[in-house]
mmCIF file of C-alpha atoms in Angstrom:
data_model
loop_
_atom_site.group_PDB
_atom_site.id
_atom_site.type_symbol
_atom_site.label_atom_id
_atom_site.label_comp_id
_atom_site.label_asym_id
_atom_site.label_seq_id
_atom_site.Cartn_x
_atom_site.Cartn_y
_atom_site.Cartn_z
ATOM 1 C CA MET Q 134 -11.312 30.762 17.127
ATOM 2 C CA LYS Q 135 -13.342 27.634 16.914
ATOM 3 C CA ASN Q 136 -14.318 28.259 13.402
ATOM 4 C CA ARG Q 137 -10.372 27.805 12.785
ATOM 5 C CA THR Q 138 -9.784 25.006 14.290
ATOM 6 C CA LEU Q 139 -12.862 22.935 13.032
ATOM 7 C CA LEU Q 140 -11.404 23.850 9.586
ATOM 8 C CA SER Q 141 -7.128 23.191 10.417
ATOM 9 C CA ILE Q 142 -9.678 18.825 11.429
ATOM 10 C CA LEU Q 143 -10.736 18.601 8.339
ATOM 11 C CA LEU Q 144 -7.727 19.639 6.222
ATOM 12 C CA LEU Q 145 -5.858 17.524 8.309
ATOM 13 C CA LEU Q 146 -8.662 14.961 7.481
ATOM 14 C CA LEU Q 147 -8.855 15.582 3.773
ATOM 15 C CA PHE Q 148 -5.173 15.254 3.650
ATOM 16 C CA ALA Q 149 -5.443 11.770 5.395
ATOM 17 C CA GLN Q 150 -8.429 10.551 2.891
ATOM 18 C CA THR Q 151 -6.539 11.672 -0.285
ATOM 19 C CA ASN Q 152 -3.048 10.483 0.788
ATOM 20 C CA SER Q 153 -4.678 7.288 1.583
ATOM 21 C CA PHE Q 154 -6.400 7.570 -2.406
ATOM 22 C CA ALA Q 155 -2.358 7.915 -3.381
ATOM 23 C CA LEU Q 156 -1.129 5.118 -1.674
ATOM 24 C CA GLU Q 157 -3.947 2.401 -2.709
ATOM 25 C CA ASP Q 158 -2.685 4.070 -6.624
ATOM 26 C CA LEU Q 159 0.587 3.378 -5.584
ATOM 27 C CA PHE Q 160 0.953 -0.309 -4.225
ATOM 28 C CA VAL Q 161 -0.672 -3.081 -5.989
ATOM 29 C CA ASN Q 162 -3.637 -5.214 -4.167
ATOM 30 C CA ALA Q 163 -2.470 -8.493 -4.805
ATOM 31 C CA SER Q 164 -0.279 -11.743 -4.087
ATOM 32 C CA LEU Q 165 3.361 -11.938 -3.513
ATOM 33 C CA GLU Q 166 3.328 -14.864 -5.686
ATOM 34 C CA GLN Q 167 0.866 -12.661 -7.960
ATOM 35 C CA VAL Q 168 3.146 -9.942 -8.243
ATOM 36 C CA GLU Q 169 6.584 -11.858 -9.136
ATOM 37 C CA LYS Q 170 4.806 -13.868 -11.779
ATOM 38 C CA LYS Q 171 3.909 -10.159 -13.408
ATOM 39 C CA ALA Q 172 7.601 -8.690 -12.580
ATOM 40 C CA ALA Q 173 8.541 -11.543 -14.653
ATOM 41 C CA ILE Q 174 6.528 -11.436 -18.182
ATOM 42 C CA GLU Q 175 6.855 -7.495 -18.073
ATOM 43 C CA GLY Q 176 10.294 -7.544 -17.403
ATOM 44 C CA LYS Q 177 9.462 -5.336 -14.125
ATOM 45 C CA LEU Q 178 11.778 -4.286 -10.908
ATOM 46 C CA TYR Q 179 9.588 -4.660 -7.456
ATOM 47 C CA LEU Q 180 9.622 -2.943 -4.662
ATOM 48 C CA ILE Q 181 7.489 -4.348 -0.818
ATOM 49 C CA ASP Q 182 7.956 -2.713 1.375
ATOM 50 C CA PHE Q 183 6.569 -3.989 5.090
ATOM 51 C CA TYR Q 184 5.035 -1.635 7.480
ATOM 52 C CA ALA Q 185 2.270 -2.278 10.709
ATOM 53 C CA SER Q 186 0.354 -0.102 11.085
ATOM 54 C CA TRP Q 187 1.680 1.064 14.979
ATOM 55 C CA CYS Q 188 4.831 2.152 12.998
ATOM 56 C CA LEU Q 189 4.964 6.021 12.753
ATOM 57 C CA PRO Q 190 8.593 5.943 10.462
ATOM 58 C CA CYS Q 191 6.124 3.384 8.284
ATOM 59 C CA LYS Q 192 3.096 6.121 8.478
ATOM 60 C CA TRP Q 193 6.180 9.555 7.563
ATOM 61 C CA MET Q 194 7.178 7.423 4.444
ATOM 62 C CA ASP Q 195 3.555 7.181 2.668
ATOM 63 C CA GLU Q 196 3.245 10.884 3.722
ATOM 64 C CA THR Q 197 6.186 11.968 2.997
ATOM 65 C CA THR Q 198 7.934 9.271 0.543
ATOM 66 C CA PHE Q 199 5.849 7.261 -0.535
ATOM 67 C CA SER Q 200 3.555 10.790 -1.069
ATOM 68 C CA ASP Q 201 5.995 11.969 -3.617
ATOM 69 C CA ASP Q 202 5.553 12.998 -7.223
ATOM 70 C CA ALA Q 203 7.819 12.038 -8.425
ATOM 71 C CA VAL Q 204 8.684 9.115 -5.848
ATOM 72 C CA THR Q 205 5.364 7.518 -7.592
ATOM 73 C CA ASN Q 206 5.499 7.759 -11.230
ATOM 74 C CA TYR Q 207 9.102 6.481 -11.279
ATOM 75 C CA LEU Q 208 7.541 3.087 -9.560
ATOM 76 C CA LYS Q 209 4.241 3.490 -11.182
ATOM 77 C CA THR Q 210 6.230 3.560 -14.575
ATOM 78 C CA ASN Q 211 9.406 1.206 -13.887
ATOM 79 C CA TYR Q 212 8.196 -0.760 -11.070
ATOM 80 C CA ILE Q 213 5.373 -3.383 -9.388
ATOM 81 C CA SER Q 214 4.798 -1.777 -5.586
ATOM 82 C CA LEU Q 215 3.423 -4.175 -3.222
ATOM 83 C CA LYS Q 216 2.957 -3.212 1.093
ATOM 84 C CA VAL Q 217 3.074 -6.163 3.503
ATOM 85 C CA ASN Q 218 1.109 -5.286 6.893
ATOM 86 C CA ILE Q 219 3.589 -7.786 8.725
ATOM 87 C CA ASP Q 220 0.457 -8.064 11.660
ATOM 88 C CA ASP Q 221 -1.848 -9.409 9.037
ATOM 89 C CA PHE Q 222 -1.171 -13.079 8.758
ATOM 90 C CA ASP Q 223 0.271 -13.684 5.018
ATOM 91 C CA GLY Q 224 1.755 -9.996 6.113
ATOM 92 C CA PHE Q 225 4.052 -12.524 9.170
ATOM 93 C CA GLY Q 226 4.202 -14.838 7.112
ATOM 94 C CA ILE Q 227 6.442 -12.452 4.367
ATOM 95 C CA LYS Q 228 7.957 -10.768 6.667
ATOM 96 C CA GLU Q 229 9.813 -14.336 8.699
ATOM 97 C CA LYS Q 230 10.684 -15.382 4.071
ATOM 98 C CA TYR Q 231 12.843 -12.160 4.192
ATOM 99 C CA GLN Q 232 13.703 -11.524 8.344
ATOM 100 C CA VAL Q 233 12.246 -8.074 8.596
ATOM 101 C CA SER Q 234 12.915 -7.235 12.168
ATOM 102 C CA VAL Q 235 13.163 -3.441 11.268
ATOM 103 C CA LEU Q 236 10.418 -1.382 10.365
ATOM 104 C CA PRO Q 237 10.143 -0.153 7.764
ATOM 105 C CA THR Q 238 11.930 -2.544 5.078
ATOM 106 C CA VAL Q 239 12.345 -1.010 2.059
ATOM 107 C CA ILE Q 240 13.144 -4.581 -0.262
ATOM 108 C CA ILE Q 241 13.673 -4.010 -3.983
ATOM 109 C CA PHE Q 242 13.343 -6.756 -6.321
ATOM 110 C CA ASN Q 243 14.700 -7.375 -9.726
ATOM 111 C CA SER Q 244 12.036 -9.470 -12.397
ATOM 112 C CA SER Q 245 13.706 -12.965 -11.369
ATOM 113 C CA GLY Q 246 12.937 -12.377 -7.899
ATOM 114 C CA LYS Q 247 16.900 -11.538 -7.034
ATOM 115 C CA ILE Q 248 17.119 -9.048 -4.432
ATOM 116 C CA VAL Q 249 19.653 -5.944 -5.124
ATOM 117 C CA GLU Q 250 18.112 -3.940 -1.942
ATOM 118 C CA ARG Q 251 17.584 -3.301 1.800
ATOM 119 C CA LEU Q 252 16.405 -0.612 3.737
ATOM 120 C CA GLU Q 253 16.395 -0.866 6.086
ATOM 121 C CA GLU Q 254 14.926 2.959 7.831
ATOM 122 C CA SER Q 255 13.263 5.374 6.353
ATOM 123 C CA VAL Q 256 14.479 7.727 3.073
ATOM 124 C CA THR Q 257 13.578 10.425 2.077
ATOM 125 C CA PRO Q 258 11.950 10.124 -1.725
ATOM 126 C CA SER Q 259 14.973 11.447 -3.223
ATOM 127 C CA LYS Q 260 16.712 8.638 -1.247
ATOM 128 C CA LEU Q 261 14.988 6.577 -2.895
ATOM 129 C CA LEU Q 262 14.214 7.741 -6.255
ATOM 130 C CA ASN Q 263 18.358 7.518 -6.461
ATOM 131 C CA ILE Q 264 17.465 3.948 -5.284
ATOM 132 C CA LEU Q 265 15.164 3.060 -7.801
ATOM 133 C CA GLU Q 266 16.722 4.530 -10.823
ATOM 134 C CA THR Q 267 20.271 3.072 -9.473
ATOM 135 C CA HIS Q 268 18.362 -0.632 -10.496
ATOM 136 C CA ASN Q 269 16.372 0.154 -13.344
ATOM 137 C CA TYR Q 270 18.858 -0.789 -16.074
ATOM 138 C CA TYR Q 271 18.334 -3.949 -18.028
ATOM 139 C CA SER Q 272 19.953 -6.708 -16.926
ATOM 140 C CA ASN Q 273 17.443 -5.878 -14.258
ATOM 141 C CA ARG Q 274 14.810 -5.612 -16.080
ATOM 142 C CA VAL Q 275 14.441 -9.329 -17.979
ATOM 143 C CA LYS Q 276 11.344 -10.450 -19.059
ATOM 144 C CA HIS Q 277 10.635 -14.097 -18.692
ATOM 145 C CA ASP Q 278 8.133 -17.241 -20.578
ATOM 146 C CA ILE Q 279 6.362 -18.061 -17.455
ATOM 147 C CA PRO Q 280 3.550 -21.148 -18.451
ATOM 148 C CA GLU Q 281 0.256 -20.611 -17.158
ATOM 149 C CA PRO Q 282 -0.554 -23.471 -14.661
ATOM 150 C CA VAL Q 283 -2.590 -25.937 -16.133
ATOM 151 C CA ILE Q 284 -6.126 -26.021 -14.611
ATOM 152 C CA GLU Q 285 -7.488 -29.810 -15.892
ATOM 153 C CA ALA Q 286 -11.318 -29.665 -16.360
ATOM 154 C CA PRO Q 287 -13.236 -32.347 -13.739
ATOM 155 C CA THR Q 288 -14.610 -35.544 -15.373
#
């Protein structure tokens, strides 16, 4: 009995670590401005997942929806995904900018930065995949020429 409990705990920890690695591969480690620019240049939609460490529905979405192979593959191919912790300083500012008051909230943008969908609930993998596919059409994926910022050398 003791060995069985220990094995269960170890398997749970292994799953939790595997799940976090999968999420790290899905969500970029970048600022919102970097994501907006990358989406514009590549002609991709982008998605922001607003969450907090204390939010149980957010954890459920990480463990089910964002860990689903079909959702993950579709997002990696067609979207740029950003995860924003509303309890962080920068995350709080982004939360305020988009008036997020419910968790989890997922906002989908076209390559021009226009909001095309706002979800203020937990969604299943199949529902999210359907929504992602609905918005993935040519006029939402227009490439934009964005000039690199000019940085002058000190004199």
